[in-house]
Coordinates of C-alpha atoms in Angstrom, one line a residue:
M1192 CA -50.3 50.9 10.8
S1193 CA -50.5 52.7 14.2
R1194 CA -49.5 56.1 12.9
S1195 CA -51.0 58.1 10.1
R1196 CA -49.3 59.0 6.9
A1197 CA -48.8 62.6 8.0
D1198 CA -47.0 61.5 11.1
E1199 CA -44.6 59.4 9.0
E1200 CA -43.9 62.3 6.7
E1201 CA -43.2 64.6 9.6
Y1202 CA -40.9 62.1 11.1
W1203 CA -38.8 61.6 8.0
H1204 CA -38.5 65.4 7.4
S1205 CA -37.5 66.1 10.9
S1206 CA -34.2 65.2 12.7
K1207 CA -33.4 65.0 16.3
C1208 CA -29.6 64.9 15.7
R1209 CA -27.8 68.1 16.1
A1210 CA -25.4 69.5 13.6
F1211 CA -21.7 69.4 14.5
T1212 CA -20.2 72.4 16.2
F1213 CA -16.9 72.9 18.0
D1214 CA -18.8 73.9 21.1
D1215 CA -20.5 70.5 21.5
E1216 CA -19.0 68.1 24.0
D1217 CA -17.9 64.8 22.8
D1218 CA -20.0 63.0 25.3
E1219 CA -20.3 59.3 24.6
L1220 CA -23.3 58.9 26.8
C1221 CA -25.3 61.5 25.0
Q1222 CA -24.6 59.9 21.7
L1223 CA -25.6 56.5 22.9
K1224 CA -28.9 57.9 24.3
E1225 CA -29.7 59.6 21.1
S1226 CA -29.0 56.5 19.1
K1227 CA -31.1 54.5 21.4
R1228 CA -34.0 56.9 21.1
A1229 CA -33.7 57.0 17.3
V1230 CA -33.7 53.2 17.1
N1231 CA -36.6 52.9 19.4
S1232 CA -38.7 55.4 17.4
L1233 CA -37.7 53.6 14.2
R1234 CA -38.8 50.3 15.8
D1235 CA -42.2 51.8 16.6
I1236 CA -42.7 52.6 13.0
V1237 CA -41.7 49.3 11.5
D1238 CA -43.1 47.0 14.2
D1239 CA -46.6 46.9 12.8
D1240 CA -45.8 46.0 9.3
E1241 CA -42.2 44.7 9.1
D1242 CA -42.6 42.9 5.8
E1243 CA -43.6 46.1 3.9
L1244 CA -40.7 48.3 4.9
E1245 CA -37.0 47.9 4.3
K1246 CA -34.7 48.8 7.2
V1247 CA -32.2 51.4 6.5
S1248 CA -29.5 53.1 8.5
W1249 CA -29.1 56.9 9.3
S1250 CA -26.9 57.2 6.2
G1251 CA -29.6 55.8 4.0
E1252 CA -28.0 52.3 3.5
P1253 CA -30.1 49.2 3.9
V1254 CA -29.5 47.5 7.2
G1255 CA -27.7 44.2 6.7
S1256 CA -25.6 45.3 3.7
I1257 CA -21.9 44.7 3.9
S1258 CA -21.0 48.5 3.8
W1259 CA -23.4 49.1 6.7
S1260 CA -21.8 46.3 8.8
I1261 CA -18.3 47.7 8.2
K1262 CA -19.4 51.2 9.3
E1263 CA -21.2 49.9 12.4
T1264 CA -18.1 47.8 13.4
A1265 CA -15.8 50.7 13.0
S1266 CA -18.1 53.2 14.9
S1267 CA -18.6 50.8 17.8
S1268 CA -14.8 50.2 18.1
T1269 CA -14.1 54.0 18.0
S1270 CA -16.8 54.7 20.6
S1271 CA -15.5 52.0 22.9
L1272 CA -11.9 53.5 22.8
E1273 CA -13.1 57.0 23.4
G1274 CA -15.4 56.0 26.2
R1275 CA -12.5 54.2 27.9
D1276 CA -10.2 57.3 27.7
S1277 CA -12.9 59.6 29.1
S1278 CA -13.6 57.3 32.0
L1279 CA -9.9 57.1 32.9
Q1280 CA -9.6 60.9 32.8
K1281 CA -12.6 61.4 35.1
G1282 CA -10.9 59.4 37.8
S1283 CA -13.1 56.4 37.9
S1284 CA -12.6 54.2 41.0
S1285 CA -12.6 51.0 38.9
N1286 CA -9.2 50.1 37.4
A1287 CA -10.6 47.5 35.1
A1288 CA -10.3 48.2 31.4
L1289 CA -13.5 48.8 29.5
P1290 CA -14.5 45.7 27.5
K1291 CA -15.4 45.8 23.8
Q1292 CA -18.9 46.6 22.9
V1293 CA -21.2 43.7 22.4
S1294 CA -22.2 43.1 18.8
S1295 CA -25.8 44.0 18.3
Y1296 CA -26.2 41.9 15.1
S1297 CA -25.7 38.3 14.1
L1298 CA -23.9 37.0 10.9
S1299 CA -27.2 36.0 9.5
S1300 CA -28.7 39.4 10.0
L1301 CA -26.0 41.0 8.0
F1302 CA -27.1 39.3 4.8
K1303 CA -30.8 38.8 5.5
G1304 CA -31.5 42.3 7.0
R1305 CA -34.9 41.1 8.4
N1306 CA -34.2 40.6 12.1
K1307 CA -35.3 43.2 14.6
L1308 CA -32.5 45.3 16.0
P1309 CA -32.1 44.8 19.7
S1310 CA -31.8 47.9 21.9
L1311 CA -28.3 49.3 22.3
Q1312 CA -26.5 49.0 25.6
S1313 CA -26.0 52.0 27.6
L1314 CA -22.5 53.0 28.9
S1315 CA -23.3 51.8 32.4
D1316 CA -24.4 48.5 31.1
A1317 CA -21.2 48.1 29.1
L1318 CA -19.2 49.0 32.3
S1319 CA -21.0 46.3 34.3
D1320 CA -20.6 43.6 31.6
T1321 CA -17.0 42.5 31.7
G1322 CA -17.2 39.0 30.2
V1323 CA -18.5 39.8 26.8
K1324 CA -16.4 40.2 23.7
N1325 CA -17.1 41.8 20.4
Y1326 CA -16.8 39.5 17.5
A1327 CA -16.9 41.4 14.2
P1328 CA -17.8 39.3 11.1
E1329 CA -14.9 38.1 9.0
L1330 CA -15.5 39.5 5.6
R1331 CA -12.3 38.2 4.0
R1332 CA -9.0 36.4 4.9
P1333 CA -6.1 38.4 6.2
K1334 CA -3.4 39.1 3.8
A1335 CA -1.0 36.9 5.7
E1336 CA -3.0 33.8 4.9
Y1337 CA -2.7 34.4 1.2
K1338 CA 1.1 34.2 1.6
D1339 CA 0.7 30.4 1.2
Y1340 CA -0.1 30.9 -2.5
S1341 CA 2.4 33.7 -3.1
S1342 CA 5.3 33.2 -5.5
D1343 CA 8.1 34.7 -3.5
W1344 CA 9.3 31.6 -1.7
S1345 CA 12.9 30.6 -2.0
P1346 CA 13.8 27.1 -3.1
K1347 CA 14.7 26.1 0.5
D1348 CA 11.4 27.5 1.8
T1349 CA 9.5 25.8 -1.0
V1350 CA 11.0 22.4 -0.1
R1351 CA 10.2 22.9 3.5
R1352 CA 6.6 23.8 2.8
M1353 CA 6.3 20.8 0.5
Q1354 CA 7.5 18.5 3.3
R1355 CA 4.8 19.9 5.5
G1356 CA 2.2 19.2 2.8
K1357 CA 1.5 22.9 1.9
V1358 CA 0.4 23.9 -1.6
C1359 CA 3.4 25.3 -3.5
S1360 CA 3.6 26.4 -7.1
L1361 CA 6.9 25.5 -8.8
E1362 CA 6.1 27.5 -11.9
R1363 CA 8.0 30.5 -10.6
F1364 CA 11.3 28.5 -11.0
R1365 CA 11.9 29.2 -14.7
S1366 CA 15.6 29.4 -15.1
L1367 CA 17.7 26.3 -15.3
Q1368 CA 19.8 27.5 -12.3
D1369 CA 16.7 27.9 -10.1
K1370 CA 15.4 24.5 -11.0
L1371 CA 18.7 22.8 -10.2
V1372 CA 18.9 24.7 -6.9
L1373 CA 15.3 23.5 -6.1
L1374 CA 16.3 19.9 -7.0
D1375 CA 19.4 20.1 -4.8
E1376 CA 17.4 21.4 -1.9
A1377 CA 14.9 18.6 -2.3
V1378 CA 17.7 16.0 -2.3
A1379 CA 19.2 17.6 0.8
G1380 CA 15.8 17.3 2.5
H1381 CA 15.9 13.5 2.2
D1382 CA 12.2 13.3 1.4
G1383 CA 11.4 10.9 -1.5
N1384 CA 8.0 12.4 -2.2
V1385 CA 9.4 15.9 -2.5
I1386 CA 12.2 14.7 -4.8
T1387 CA 9.8 12.9 -7.0
A1388 CA 7.5 15.9 -7.2
V1389 CA 10.4 18.1 -8.2
L1390 CA 11.6 15.6 -10.8
I1391 CA 8.1 15.5 -12.4
F1392 CA 8.3 19.2 -12.6
L1393 CA 11.7 19.1 -14.3
K1394 CA 10.7 16.3 -16.6
R1395 CA 7.8 18.4 -17.8
T1396 CA 9.7 21.7 -18.2
L1397 CA 13.2 20.6 -19.4
R1398 CA 14.4 19.0 -22.5
R1399 CA 15.5 15.4 -22.1
E1400 CA 19.1 15.8 -22.9
I1401 CA 19.5 18.7 -20.5
L1402 CA 17.7 16.7 -17.7
F1403 CA 19.7 13.6 -18.3
R1404 CA 23.0 15.6 -18.3
E1405 CA 22.2 17.2 -15.0
L1406 CA 20.9 14.1 -13.3
E1407 CA 24.1 12.2 -14.3
E1408 CA 25.8 14.3 -11.6
R1409 CA 23.1 13.7 -9.1
Q1410 CA 22.9 10.0 -8.4
V1411 CA 20.2 10.2 -5.7
A1412 CA 17.8 12.1 -8.0
L1413 CA 18.7 9.8 -10.9
C1414 CA 17.8 6.7 -8.9
H1415 CA 14.5 8.3 -8.0
L1416 CA 13.7 9.1 -11.6
I1417 CA 14.6 5.6 -12.9
H1418 CA 12.3 4.0 -10.2
F1419 CA 9.5 6.5 -11.0
L1420 CA 9.7 5.6 -14.8
K1421 CA 9.6 1.9 -14.0
E1422 CA 6.6 2.3 -11.8
T1423 CA 4.7 4.4 -14.2
G1424 CA 5.6 2.3 -17.2
E1425 CA 7.2 5.1 -19.2
Q1426 CA 9.4 2.6 -21.1
K1427 CA 10.5 4.8 -23.9
M1428 CA 11.9 7.6 -21.7
L1429 CA 13.5 4.9 -19.4
L1430 CA 15.3 3.3 -22.4
D1431 CA 16.5 6.8 -23.6
L1432 CA 17.8 7.5 -20.1
L1433 CA 19.6 4.2 -19.8
R1434 CA 21.2 4.6 -23.2
F1435 CA 22.3 8.1 -22.4
L1436 CA 24.0 6.6 -19.2
D1437 CA 25.5 3.8 -21.3
R1438 CA 23.9 1.1 -19.1
T1439 CA 23.6 -1.5 -21.8
E1440 CA 22.7 -4.4 -19.6
E1441 CA 19.8 -2.4 -18.0
V1442 CA 18.6 -1.4 -21.4
A1443 CA 18.5 -5.1 -22.4
L1444 CA 16.7 -6.1 -19.2
S1445 CA 14.1 -3.3 -19.7
Q1446 CA 13.4 -4.5 -23.2
Y1447 CA 13.2 -8.1 -22.0
R1448 CA 10.5 -7.1 -19.5
E1449 CA 8.3 -6.1 -22.3
H1450 CA 7.5 -9.7 -23.0
L1451 CA 5.2 -9.7 -20.0
N1452 CA 2.8 -7.4 -22.0
I1453 CA 2.7 -9.8 -25.0
Q1454 CA -0.3 -12.2 -24.7
D1455 CA 0.0 -14.1 -28.0
V1456 CA 2.3 -17.1 -27.5
E1457 CA 3.8 -17.1 -30.9
K1458 CA 4.6 -13.4 -30.8
R1459 CA 6.1 -13.8 -27.3
R1460 CA 8.3 -16.6 -28.6
E1461 CA 9.6 -14.5 -31.5
F1462 CA 10.2 -11.6 -29.1
L1463 CA 12.2 -13.8 -26.8
K1464 CA 14.2 -15.0 -29.8
G1465 CA 15.1 -11.4 -30.6
C1466 CA 16.1 -10.7 -27.0
I1467 CA 18.9 -13.4 -27.3
G1468 CA 21.1 -11.0 -29.2
L1469 CA 20.8 -8.1 -26.7
P1470 CA 23.9 -7.1 -24.7
F1471 CA 23.1 -9.2 -21.5
S1472 CA 25.6 -10.3 -19.0
P1473 CA 26.9 -13.9 -19.5
E1474 CA 24.7 -15.1 -16.6
D1475 CA 21.6 -13.4 -17.9
I1476 CA 22.0 -14.5 -21.5
S1477 CA 21.8 -18.2 -20.4
H1478 CA 18.5 -17.5 -18.6
I1479 CA 17.1 -15.7 -21.7
Q1480 CA 18.1 -18.7 -23.8
D1481 CA 16.5 -21.1 -21.4
H1482 CA 13.3 -19.0 -21.3
Y1483 CA 13.1 -19.2 -25.1
T1484 CA 13.8 -22.9 -25.2
L1485 CA 11.2 -23.6 -22.5
L1486 CA 8.4 -21.7 -24.2
E1487 CA 9.2 -23.4 -27.5
R1488 CA 9.0 -26.8 -25.8
Q1489 CA 5.8 -25.8 -24.0
I1490 CA 4.2 -25.0 -27.3
I1491 CA 5.0 -28.4 -28.7
I1492 CA 3.8 -30.3 -25.6
E1493 CA 0.6 -28.3 -25.4
A1494 CA -0.3 -28.9 -29.0
N1495 CA 0.3 -32.7 -28.6
D1496 CA -1.5 -33.1 -25.3
R1497 CA -4.5 -31.1 -26.4
H1498 CA -4.8 -33.5 -29.4
L1499 CA -4.5 -36.6 -27.1
E1500 CA -7.0 -35.2 -24.6
T1501 CA -9.5 -34.3 -27.3
A1502 CA -9.2 -37.7 -29.1
G1503 CA -9.4 -39.6 -25.8
Q1504 CA -6.5 -41.8 -26.8
S1505 CA -4.6 -41.6 -23.4
E1506 CA -6.0 -43.2 -20.2
I1507 CA -4.3 -40.7 -17.9
F1508 CA -5.9 -37.8 -19.6
R1509 CA -9.3 -39.5 -19.3
K1510 CA -8.7 -40.3 -15.6
Y1511 CA -7.1 -36.9 -14.7
P1512 CA -8.2 -34.2 -17.1
R1513 CA -6.0 -31.2 -17.4
K1514 CA -7.1 -28.1 -15.4
A1515 CA -5.0 -25.5 -17.2
S1516 CA -2.7 -24.9 -20.1
I1517 CA 1.0 -25.4 -19.6
L1518 CA 1.9 -22.4 -21.8
N1519 CA 4.0 -19.6 -20.0
M1520 CA 4.3 -21.8 -16.9
P1521 CA 7.6 -21.8 -14.9
L1522 CA 10.1 -24.6 -15.3
V1523 CA 9.2 -26.4 -12.1
T1524 CA 5.5 -26.4 -13.0
T1525 CA 6.5 -27.8 -16.4
L1526 CA 8.6 -30.5 -14.8
F1527 CA 5.7 -31.5 -12.4
Y1528 CA 3.4 -31.6 -15.4
S1529 CA 5.8 -33.9 -17.3
C1530 CA 6.2 -36.2 -14.2
F1531 CA 2.4 -36.4 -13.8
Y1532 CA 1.4 -37.1 -17.4
H1533 CA 4.7 -38.3 -19.2
Y1534 CA 6.7 -40.0 -16.5
T1535 CA 7.3 -43.2 -18.4
E1536 CA 8.3 -41.6 -21.8
A1537 CA 11.7 -42.1 -23.3
E1538 CA 14.4 -39.5 -22.8
G1539 CA 14.3 -38.6 -26.5
T1540 CA 10.9 -36.9 -26.4
F1541 CA 10.4 -33.3 -25.5
S1542 CA 7.9 -34.1 -22.8
S1543 CA 10.1 -36.6 -20.9
P1544 CA 11.0 -35.5 -17.4
T1545 CA 14.6 -36.8 -17.8
N1546 CA 14.9 -34.8 -21.0
L1547 CA 13.8 -31.6 -19.2
K1548 CA 16.2 -32.4 -16.4
K1549 CA 19.1 -32.8 -18.8
T1550 CA 18.2 -29.8 -21.0
F1551 CA 17.7 -27.3 -18.3
K1552 CA 20.3 -28.8 -15.9
I1553 CA 17.8 -29.2 -13.0
P1554 CA 19.5 -30.2 -9.7
D1555 CA 18.9 -33.7 -8.3
K1556 CA 17.1 -32.3 -5.2
Q1557 CA 14.7 -30.3 -7.2
Y1558 CA 14.0 -33.2 -9.6
V1559 CA 13.4 -35.7 -6.8
L1560 CA 11.1 -33.3 -4.9
T1561 CA 9.0 -32.6 -8.0
A1562 CA 8.9 -36.2 -9.2
L1563 CA 8.0 -37.5 -5.7
A1564 CA 5.1 -35.0 -5.4
A1565 CA 3.7 -35.9 -8.8
R1566 CA 4.0 -39.7 -8.4
A1567 CA 2.7 -39.6 -4.8
K1568 CA -0.3 -37.6 -6.0
L1569 CA -1.1 -40.4 -8.4
R1570 CA -0.4 -43.0 -5.6
A1571 CA 2.2 -44.7 -7.8
W1572 CA 4.1 -46.2 -4.9
E1573 CA 6.3 -48.4 -7.2
D1574 CA 7.5 -45.3 -9.0
V1575 CA 8.2 -43.7 -5.6
D1576 CA 10.2 -46.7 -4.5
A1577 CA 12.2 -46.8 -7.8
L1578 CA 13.0 -43.1 -7.4
F1579 CA 15.1 -43.8 -4.3
T1580 CA 16.5 -47.2 -5.3
T1581 CA 20.1 -47.2 -6.5
K1582 CA 22.6 -50.0 -7.3
N1583 CA 26.3 -50.0 -6.4
W1584 CA 29.1 -51.3 -8.5
L1585 CA 28.6 -54.8 -7.0
G1586 CA 25.0 -54.9 -7.9
Y1587 CA 23.6 -54.4 -4.5
T1588 CA 20.5 -52.2 -4.2
K1589 CA 20.3 -49.4 -1.7
K1590 CA 17.8 -46.6 -1.0
K1591 CA 19.1 -43.1 -1.1
A1592 CA 17.4 -39.7 -0.9
P1593 CA 19.2 -36.5 -1.7
I1594 CA 16.5 -34.5 0.1
G1595 CA 16.6 -36.7 3.3
F1596 CA 14.0 -39.4 4.1
H1597 CA 12.3 -37.2 6.8
R1598 CA 11.1 -34.9 4.0
V1599 CA 10.1 -37.9 1.9
V1600 CA 7.9 -39.1 4.8
E1601 CA 6.3 -35.7 5.1
I1602 CA 5.5 -35.5 1.4
L1603 CA 4.1 -39.1 1.4
Q1604 CA 1.9 -38.3 4.4
R1605 CA 0.5 -35.2 2.7
N1606 CA -0.6 -37.4 -0.1
N1607 CA -2.3 -39.9 2.2
A1608 CA 0.2 -42.7 1.8
P1609 CA -0.7 -46.0 3.6
V1610 CA 1.0 -46.8 6.9
Q1611 CA 3.0 -49.6 5.3
V1612 CA 4.6 -47.2 2.8
L1613 CA 5.2 -44.6 5.5
Q1614 CA 6.8 -47.2 7.9
E1615 CA 9.3 -48.2 5.1
Y1616 CA 10.6 -44.7 4.8
V1617 CA 10.4 -43.8 8.4
R1618 CA 12.8 -46.7 9.1
L1619 CA 15.3 -45.1 6.8
V1620 CA 15.6 -41.9 8.8
E1621 CA 19.0 -42.0 10.4
D1622 CA 18.6 -39.8 13.4
V1623 CA 17.0 -41.8 16.2
E1624 CA 15.1 -39.0 17.8
T1625 CA 13.7 -37.7 14.5
R1626 CA 12.7 -41.3 13.6
L1627 CA 10.8 -41.8 16.9
N1628 CA 9.1 -38.4 16.6
L1629 CA 7.9 -39.2 13.0
A1630 CA 6.9 -42.7 13.9
T1631 CA 4.9 -41.5 16.9
K1632 CA 3.3 -38.7 15.0
Y1633 CA 2.1 -40.8 12.1
K1634 CA 1.4 -43.9 14.3
C1635 CA 4.0 -46.2 12.8
H1636 CA 3.9 -48.5 15.8
D1637 CA 6.2 -51.2 14.5
V1638 CA 8.9 -48.6 13.9
V1639 CA 8.6 -47.3 17.5
I1640 CA 8.7 -50.8 19.0
D1641 CA 11.7 -51.9 17.0
T1642 CA 13.5 -48.7 17.8
Y1643 CA 13.0 -49.1 21.6
R1644 CA 14.0 -52.7 21.2
D1645 CA 17.2 -51.8 19.5
L1646 CA 17.9 -49.2 22.2
K1647 CA 17.0 -51.9 24.9
D1648 CA 14.8 -49.4 26.6
R1649 CA 12.4 -51.5 28.6
I1650 CA 10.8 -48.6 30.4
Q1651 CA 9.8 -46.8 27.2
L1652 CA 8.4 -50.1 25.8
M1653 CA 6.2 -50.5 28.8
A1654 CA 5.1 -46.9 28.5
Y1655 CA 4.3 -47.3 24.8
K1656 CA 2.3 -50.4 25.5
C1657 CA -0.3 -48.2 27.1
K1658 CA -0.7 -46.3 23.9
V1659 CA -1.6 -49.2 21.6
E1660 CA -4.9 -50.9 21.4
R1661 CA -5.4 -53.7 23.9
G1662 CA -5.2 -57.1 22.3
S1663 CA -3.7 -55.7 19.1
A1664 CA -0.7 -57.2 17.3
E1665 CA 1.4 -54.3 18.5
E1666 CA 0.7 -55.2 22.1
E1667 CA 1.5 -58.8 21.6
K1668 CA 4.8 -57.8 19.9
I1669 CA 5.7 -55.6 22.9
N1670 CA 4.8 -58.4 25.4
S1671 CA 7.0 -60.8 23.4
I1672 CA 9.9 -58.5 23.5
L1673 CA 9.5 -57.9 27.2
N1674 CA 9.2 -61.6 28.0
N1675 CA 12.3 -62.4 25.9
T1676 CA 14.2 -59.7 27.7
V1677 CA 13.3 -61.2 31.1
R1678 CA 14.1 -64.8 29.9
N1679 CA 17.5 -63.7 28.6
T1680 CA 18.3 -61.9 31.8
C1681 CA 17.5 -65.0 33.9
F1682 CA 19.6 -67.1 31.6
L1683 CA 22.6 -64.8 32.1
L1684 CA 22.1 -64.9 35.9

């Protein structure tokens, strides 16, 4: 160290600060100069060996402590205000207000206490520096910010804050009246999330009978709670609520939905059998009965077909192995399965398509669509033809399609039907424009040529001649029609 031990002892036992007397002038400049000299002398002592000495203030507190930073901030603010008043009283020519004192420490130095203290500004330097602000360290949040977590909000203010996404505690609403007012304010705010949050709070803090009784008079909140219970799967509370409201049909439907959670087929069948006696509406009870009958029939068909497939006794199962079980499948899927594997069976068997149609009263359009898709997939064109062939009371046969032959053509084309089969059904399309569009799209040349011939449209025939292959049978047919047209015209002339 640059100074001897004696010099250090003399320094610490001496003081250059004067004691306070009423005769002293409160001169800001003198105080700043004394502080500056004191700090500079302290710097000379600790510069040589900074690691060995701990920096302390004039009051004996370590530099960098929180109490030291608070005192320094307060003293600098007071000095700035007093300096500003004295300068105004002395008639300074400058009208600009004295800016705040520049902070002489950083936030890191407050807690580390190891950075060197910069020299303090003089009063003249502070007057010349007008663009610098004093930023005191924030030691804690203002009390106004803690108001977000206070418990003195009214129900209306609480709802508004919840709508803005603020944190609000609902525990302060303890009485039933306060809770109901809070619920009414939430409903009046028309915010579903807030209503649901308040309902969750009420569900947790109120007895069920009280909650149900109050919600019965508030239909909007009641609908929100019912939807919430359905989404969260709280089946027991939902059933209790519906029974309290005397909604017997909804109770029955809620119980019926529980079959979706039953994986075992036999247990599901028994559960559906028990649901038949529930108080459903007349329309719903028929659907429940059909569901039970369909599952019962699927169990029988599945057991029989599994045996045939395992034993290899059926050719269709060997050629087209099953990809999935038929259990718990919809009615249309079951009908397609029966048309695919059991189309030729007698009506008396459970797996017969006609038996399914009669038992479940399947409409003709749905049956024809499903059977057509199944038989076309197997390329059984004779079955497709028989599906649309009908006889009148005189014994004449006629093709008739309840779904329209244009849809028949589209289904056959998706299943890669040959052109000869497509042409047969394209001819049966009644609308001429639709027939021409389908025939052109699927290259049914004979249908296009015959249609233009029937329309006696020579120009379209000549235009279509350019679209067929040169030297093909279609080109010869068009030339023959055109030549006959010319010959007949000359004969008439």
